[in-house]
Amino acid sequence: MNLASNYSLKDEIKAYWSERAATFDEQPGHEIFSEGERAAWQALFLKHLGRGEGRRAVDLACGTAVISHLLDDIGFRVTGIDWAEPMLERARRKAAARKRPIEFLLGDAEVTMEPDNSADVVTNRHLVWTLVDPAAAFREWHRILKPGGKLLIIDGDFVNPGPLSRLFSRLSGLTQKIGLMAPDKRHGPGALGETHRSILSRVYFSNGARADEVARLLTEAGFTDIRVDFDLKAIHRQQRKNFSLLKGLERATQHRYAISAIKKA
């Protein structure tokens, strides 16, 4: 019996993020390292979602719950869903330490098992680029939203850097090679960098999750009032304080965005 035949790309993705959990919060761009960055993130969520006022938010692929806590802080009643149990273990510990009533569930962001029309808001950060079947995932998110509910996606194209981003990336690599800067460990220990590249080459957005293509698929899934927001400068400005100069500049010049969309009432 060929056991490998039953090990899918989604299984690989789940295993990758399970292994990443141990060092996930150590890396800038994942965890929040200053009150200035926290305020910038909250401003983005308030801009697109408003204050929670007890509304229910489902945070998909919540990881260690960075976004879940931001939503909780602005008044949402939050359920975080992730399929990597090691991520959820850390998420639960954070919530317990802060005494926050955030619910965490083990589940697949593409097949949530949530009831129809049960969420006022659905959010995710850096999930869409990993989706195997984004069209099906977007239909699923549309299904679980209440009529008039809002989706907020925060993501980017990490495959096709612009000219400035390529320049800063090359300079960053050169300074690491000659020992002027510490090696980039964003993928954690060992061979996880190669695993990341292998996964990225096989997901739907292997050629890059461009905002216009994400918006097109959201329209096909039934979403309306789709708005693309490229103004993440306040967040990037705060994050640069925890990156090297070149890495911070590279990040700020990438195709990153927030997309909001509504389920028609």
PDB file of C-alpha atoms in Angstrom, residues 43-210:
ATOM      1  CA  ALA A  43      -6.495  51.328  13.090  1.00  0.00           C
ATOM      2  CA  LEU A  44      -6.653  49.088   9.998  1.00  0.00           C
ATOM      3  CA  PHE A  45      -9.318  46.867  11.550  1.00  0.00           C
ATOM      4  CA  LEU A  46     -11.344  49.815  12.790  1.00  0.00           C
ATOM      5  CA  LYS A  47     -11.140  51.395   9.334  1.00  0.00           C
ATOM      6  CA  HIS A  48     -12.663  48.349   7.630  1.00  0.00           C
ATOM      7  CA  LEU A  49     -14.762  46.699  10.355  1.00  0.00           C
ATOM      8  CA  GLY A  50     -15.591  49.342  12.944  1.00  0.00           C
ATOM      9  CA  ARG A  51     -15.813  48.502  16.626  1.00  0.00           C
ATOM     10  CA  GLY A  52     -16.974  45.015  17.463  1.00  0.00           C
ATOM     11  CA  GLU A  53     -19.682  45.901  20.002  1.00  0.00           C
ATOM     12  CA  GLY A  54     -20.143  42.202  20.728  1.00  0.00           C
ATOM     13  CA  ARG A  55     -20.413  41.093  17.108  1.00  0.00           C
ATOM     14  CA  ARG A  56     -19.027  37.642  16.324  1.00  0.00           C
ATOM     15  CA  ALA A  57     -15.751  37.443  14.369  1.00  0.00           C
ATOM     16  CA  VAL A  58     -14.269  34.228  12.988  1.00  0.00           C
ATOM     17  CA  ASP A  59     -10.494  34.506  12.576  1.00  0.00           C
ATOM     18  CA  LEU A  60      -9.430  31.841  10.079  1.00  0.00           C
ATOM     19  CA  ALA A  61      -5.959  30.281  10.196  1.00  0.00           C
ATOM     20  CA  CYS A  62      -5.568  32.180  13.451  1.00  0.00           C
ATOM     21  CA  GLY A  63      -2.150  30.687  14.250  1.00  0.00           C
ATOM     22  CA  THR A  64      -1.008  31.876  17.659  1.00  0.00           C
ATOM     23  CA  ALA A  65      -3.918  34.346  17.790  1.00  0.00           C
ATOM     24  CA  VAL A  66      -2.250  37.668  17.019  1.00  0.00           C
ATOM     25  CA  ILE A  67      -5.245  38.847  14.966  1.00  0.00           C
ATOM     26  CA  SER A  68      -7.742  37.194  17.312  1.00  0.00           C
ATOM     27  CA  HIS A  69      -6.448  39.357  20.169  1.00  0.00           C
ATOM     28  CA  LEU A  70      -6.588  42.516  18.063  1.00  0.00           C
ATOM     29  CA  LEU A  71     -10.238  41.774  17.277  1.00  0.00           C
ATOM     30  CA  ASP A  72     -10.959  41.027  20.925  1.00  0.00           C
ATOM     31  CA  ASP A  73      -9.332  44.301  21.958  1.00  0.00           C
ATOM     32  CA  ILE A  74     -11.717  46.322  19.759  1.00  0.00           C
ATOM     33  CA  GLY A  75     -14.815  44.590  21.066  1.00  0.00           C
ATOM     34  CA  PHE A  76     -15.472  41.533  18.905  1.00  0.00           C
ATOM     35  CA  ARG A  77     -16.540  38.149  20.274  1.00  0.00           C
ATOM     36  CA  VAL A  78     -13.864  36.030  18.644  1.00  0.00           C
ATOM     37  CA  THR A  79     -13.579  32.439  17.480  1.00  0.00           C
ATOM     38  CA  GLY A  80     -10.142  31.500  16.158  1.00  0.00           C
ATOM     39  CA  ILE A  81      -9.873  28.492  13.853  1.00  0.00           C
ATOM     40  CA  ASP A  82      -6.620  26.781  12.867  1.00  0.00           C
ATOM     41  CA  TRP A  83      -5.769  23.249  11.755  1.00  0.00           C
ATOM     42  CA  ALA A  84      -2.327  23.144  13.393  1.00  0.00           C
ATOM     43  CA  GLU A  85      -2.776  22.013  16.983  1.00  0.00           C
ATOM     44  CA  PRO A  86       0.669  23.345  18.065  1.00  0.00           C
ATOM     45  CA  MET A  87      -0.455  26.817  16.943  1.00  0.00           C
ATOM     46  CA  LEU A  88      -3.681  26.482  18.915  1.00  0.00           C
ATOM     47  CA  GLU A  89      -1.805  25.374  22.041  1.00  0.00           C
ATOM     48  CA  ARG A  90       0.095  28.665  21.986  1.00  0.00           C
ATOM     49  CA  ALA A  91      -3.050  30.612  21.150  1.00  0.00           C
ATOM     50  CA  ARG A  92      -4.874  29.175  24.154  1.00  0.00           C
ATOM     51  CA  ARG A  93      -1.967  29.966  26.460  1.00  0.00           C
ATOM     52  CA  LYS A  94      -1.946  33.593  25.285  1.00  0.00           C
ATOM     53  CA  ALA A  95      -5.665  33.959  25.886  1.00  0.00           C
ATOM     54  CA  ALA A  96      -5.388  32.386  29.319  1.00  0.00           C
ATOM     55  CA  ALA A  97      -2.490  34.680  30.256  1.00  0.00           C
ATOM     56  CA  ARG A  98      -4.484  37.755  29.213  1.00  0.00           C
ATOM     57  CA  LYS A  99      -7.728  36.345  30.665  1.00  0.00           C
ATOM     58  CA  ARG A 100      -9.501  36.869  27.339  1.00  0.00           C
ATOM     59  CA  PRO A 101     -12.640  34.839  26.449  1.00  0.00           C
ATOM     60  CA  ILE A 102     -11.485  33.882  22.941  1.00  0.00           C
ATOM     61  CA  GLU A 103     -12.739  30.532  21.646  1.00  0.00           C
ATOM     62  CA  PHE A 104     -10.307  28.364  19.676  1.00  0.00           C
ATOM     63  CA  LEU A 105     -11.324  25.482  17.423  1.00  0.00           C
ATOM     64  CA  LEU A 106      -9.325  22.958  15.436  1.00  0.00           C
ATOM     65  CA  GLY A 107     -10.508  23.202  11.839  1.00  0.00           C
ATOM     66  CA  ASP A 108      -9.788  23.736   8.164  1.00  0.00           C
ATOM     67  CA  ALA A 109     -10.197  27.290   6.879  1.00  0.00           C
ATOM     68  CA  GLU A 110     -11.444  25.904   3.564  1.00  0.00           C
ATOM     69  CA  VAL A 111     -14.094  23.704   5.262  1.00  0.00           C
ATOM     70  CA  THR A 112     -14.856  25.419   8.559  1.00  0.00           C
ATOM     71  CA  MET A 113     -17.828  23.326   9.753  1.00  0.00           C
ATOM     72  CA  GLU A 114     -19.315  26.573  11.051  1.00  0.00           C
ATOM     73  CA  PRO A 115     -23.123  27.007  10.777  1.00  0.00           C
ATOM     74  CA  ASP A 116     -24.660  29.018   7.937  1.00  0.00           C
ATOM     75  CA  ASN A 117     -25.054  32.754   8.578  1.00  0.00           C
ATOM     76  CA  SER A 118     -23.270  32.559  11.936  1.00  0.00           C
ATOM     77  CA  ALA A 119     -20.521  35.207  11.732  1.00  0.00           C
ATOM     78  CA  ASP A 120     -20.747  38.976  11.522  1.00  0.00           C
ATOM     79  CA  VAL A 121     -17.132  39.190  10.402  1.00  0.00           C
ATOM     80  CA  VAL A 122     -14.609  36.749   8.895  1.00  0.00           C
ATOM     81  CA  THR A 123     -10.929  37.678   8.940  1.00  0.00           C
ATOM     82  CA  ASN A 124      -7.621  36.146   7.963  1.00  0.00           C
ATOM     83  CA  ARG A 125      -4.014  37.270   7.591  1.00  0.00           C
ATOM     84  CA  HIS A 126      -1.521  35.633   5.215  1.00  0.00           C
ATOM     85  CA  LEU A 127      -3.850  32.707   4.545  1.00  0.00           C
ATOM     86  CA  VAL A 128      -5.081  33.283   0.997  1.00  0.00           C
ATOM     87  CA  TRP A 129      -1.692  32.728  -0.682  1.00  0.00           C
ATOM     88  CA  THR A 130      -1.603  29.193   0.852  1.00  0.00           C
ATOM     89  CA  LEU A 131      -5.070  28.089  -0.281  1.00  0.00           C
ATOM     90  CA  VAL A 132      -5.333  24.991  -2.429  1.00  0.00           C
ATOM     91  CA  ASP A 133      -8.820  25.907  -3.693  1.00  0.00           C
ATOM     92  CA  PRO A 134      -9.522  29.608  -3.005  1.00  0.00           C
ATOM     93  CA  ALA A 135     -12.781  29.619  -4.993  1.00  0.00           C
ATOM     94  CA  ALA A 136     -14.220  26.935  -2.712  1.00  0.00           C
ATOM     95  CA  ALA A 137     -12.798  28.671   0.365  1.00  0.00           C
ATOM     96  CA  PHE A 138     -14.385  31.994  -0.592  1.00  0.00           C
ATOM     97  CA  ARG A 139     -17.766  30.295  -1.095  1.00  0.00           C
ATOM     98  CA  GLU A 140     -17.361  28.741   2.344  1.00  0.00           C
ATOM     99  CA  TRP A 141     -16.607  32.114   3.951  1.00  0.00           C
ATOM    100  CA  HIS A 142     -19.595  33.619   2.164  1.00  0.00           C
ATOM    101  CA  ARG A 143     -21.776  30.801   3.523  1.00  0.00           C
ATOM    102  CA  ILE A 144     -20.858  31.309   7.179  1.00  0.00           C
ATOM    103  CA  LEU A 145     -21.266  35.105   7.092  1.00  0.00           C
ATOM    104  CA  LYS A 146     -24.574  36.625   8.045  1.00  0.00           C
ATOM    105  CA  PRO A 147     -26.297  38.711   5.356  1.00  0.00           C
ATOM    106  CA  GLY A 148     -24.594  42.098   5.508  1.00  0.00           C
ATOM    107  CA  GLY A 149     -21.525  40.539   7.155  1.00  0.00           C
ATOM    108  CA  LYS A 150     -18.023  41.535   6.142  1.00  0.00           C
ATOM    109  CA  LEU A 151     -14.891  39.668   5.110  1.00  0.00           C
ATOM    110  CA  LEU A 152     -11.441  41.185   5.652  1.00  0.00           C
ATOM    111  CA  ILE A 153      -8.395  39.582   4.004  1.00  0.00           C
ATOM    112  CA  ILE A 154      -4.836  40.743   4.669  1.00  0.00           C
ATOM    113  CA  ASP A 155      -2.351  39.191   2.278  1.00  0.00           C
ATOM    114  CA  GLY A 156       0.094  39.816  -0.539  1.00  0.00           C
ATOM    115  CA  ASP A 157       1.994  38.599  -3.554  1.00  0.00           C
ATOM    116  CA  PHE A 158       5.226  37.167  -2.181  1.00  0.00           C
ATOM    117  CA  VAL A 159       6.261  35.618  -5.502  1.00  0.00           C
ATOM    118  CA  ASN A 160       6.585  38.628  -7.808  1.00  0.00           C
ATOM    119  CA  PRO A 161       8.531  41.416  -6.121  1.00  0.00           C
ATOM    120  CA  GLY A 162       8.742  44.764  -7.850  1.00  0.00           C
ATOM    121  CA  PRO A 163      12.082  46.230  -8.985  1.00  0.00           C
ATOM    122  CA  LEU A 164      12.777  47.955  -5.665  1.00  0.00           C
ATOM    123  CA  SER A 165      11.807  44.898  -3.646  1.00  0.00           C
ATOM    124  CA  ARG A 166      14.114  42.718  -5.792  1.00  0.00           C
ATOM    125  CA  LEU A 167      16.974  45.177  -5.283  1.00  0.00           C
ATOM    126  CA  PHE A 168      16.533  45.275  -1.509  1.00  0.00           C
ATOM    127  CA  SER A 169      16.226  41.472  -1.396  1.00  0.00           C
ATOM    128  CA  ARG A 170      19.474  41.016  -3.354  1.00  0.00           C
ATOM    129  CA  LEU A 171      21.296  43.506  -1.156  1.00  0.00           C
ATOM    130  CA  SER A 172      19.933  41.779   1.940  1.00  0.00           C
ATOM    131  CA  GLY A 173      21.129  38.399   0.656  1.00  0.00           C
ATOM    132  CA  LEU A 174      24.564  39.813  -0.140  1.00  0.00           C
ATOM    133  CA  THR A 175      24.998  41.359   3.309  1.00  0.00           C
ATOM    134  CA  GLN A 176      24.009  38.025   4.890  1.00  0.00           C
ATOM    135  CA  LYS A 177      26.468  36.150   2.661  1.00  0.00           C
ATOM    136  CA  ILE A 178      29.426  38.330   3.609  1.00  0.00           C
ATOM    137  CA  GLY A 179      28.483  38.346   7.280  1.00  0.00           C
ATOM    138  CA  LEU A 180      27.312  41.929   7.681  1.00  0.00           C
ATOM    139  CA  MET A 181      23.813  40.793   8.644  1.00  0.00           C
ATOM    140  CA  ALA A 182      22.439  37.755  10.457  1.00  0.00           C
ATOM    141  CA  PRO A 183      20.937  35.032   8.220  1.00  0.00           C
ATOM    142  CA  ASP A 184      17.223  35.272   7.511  1.00  0.00           C
ATOM    143  CA  LYS A 185      15.459  32.647   9.665  1.00  0.00           C
ATOM    144  CA  ARG A 186      11.887  33.500   8.765  1.00  0.00           C
ATOM    145  CA  HIS A 187      11.084  29.869   7.927  1.00  0.00           C
ATOM    146  CA  GLY A 188      12.440  28.494  11.167  1.00  0.00           C
ATOM    147  CA  PRO A 189      15.055  25.771  11.657  1.00  0.00           C
ATOM    148  CA  GLY A 190      16.444  23.185   9.266  1.00  0.00           C
ATOM    149  CA  ALA A 191      15.008  22.551   5.830  1.00  0.00           C
ATOM    150  CA  LEU A 192      11.731  24.408   6.361  1.00  0.00           C
ATOM    151  CA  GLY A 193      12.760  27.074   3.862  1.00  0.00           C
ATOM    152  CA  GLU A 194      12.906  24.451   1.127  1.00  0.00           C
ATOM    153  CA  THR A 195       9.572  23.017   2.312  1.00  0.00           C
ATOM    154  CA  HIS A 196       8.056  26.491   2.071  1.00  0.00           C
ATOM    155  CA  ARG A 197       9.320  26.922  -1.491  1.00  0.00           C
ATOM    156  CA  SER A 198       7.998  23.498  -2.487  1.00  0.00           C
ATOM    157  CA  ILE A 199       4.545  24.231  -1.077  1.00  0.00           C
ATOM    158  CA  LEU A 200       4.431  27.680  -2.666  1.00  0.00           C
ATOM    159  CA  SER A 201       5.183  26.164  -6.082  1.00  0.00           C
ATOM    160  CA  ARG A 202       2.047  23.972  -5.891  1.00  0.00           C
ATOM    161  CA  VAL A 203      -0.700  26.074  -4.312  1.00  0.00           C
ATOM    162  CA  TYR A 204      -3.298  27.872  -6.445  1.00  0.00           C
ATOM    163  CA  PHE A 205      -1.501  31.207  -6.178  1.00  0.00           C
ATOM    164  CA  SER A 206       1.891  29.722  -7.083  1.00  0.00           C
ATOM    165  CA  ASN A 207       2.383  32.683  -9.435  1.00  0.00           C
ATOM    166  CA  GLY A 208       1.471  35.188  -6.743  1.00  0.00           C
ATOM    167  CA  ALA A 209      -1.732  36.222  -4.968  1.00  0.00           C
ATOM    168  CA  ARG A 210      -2.380  39.483  -6.796  1.00  0.00           C
TER     169      ARG A 210
END
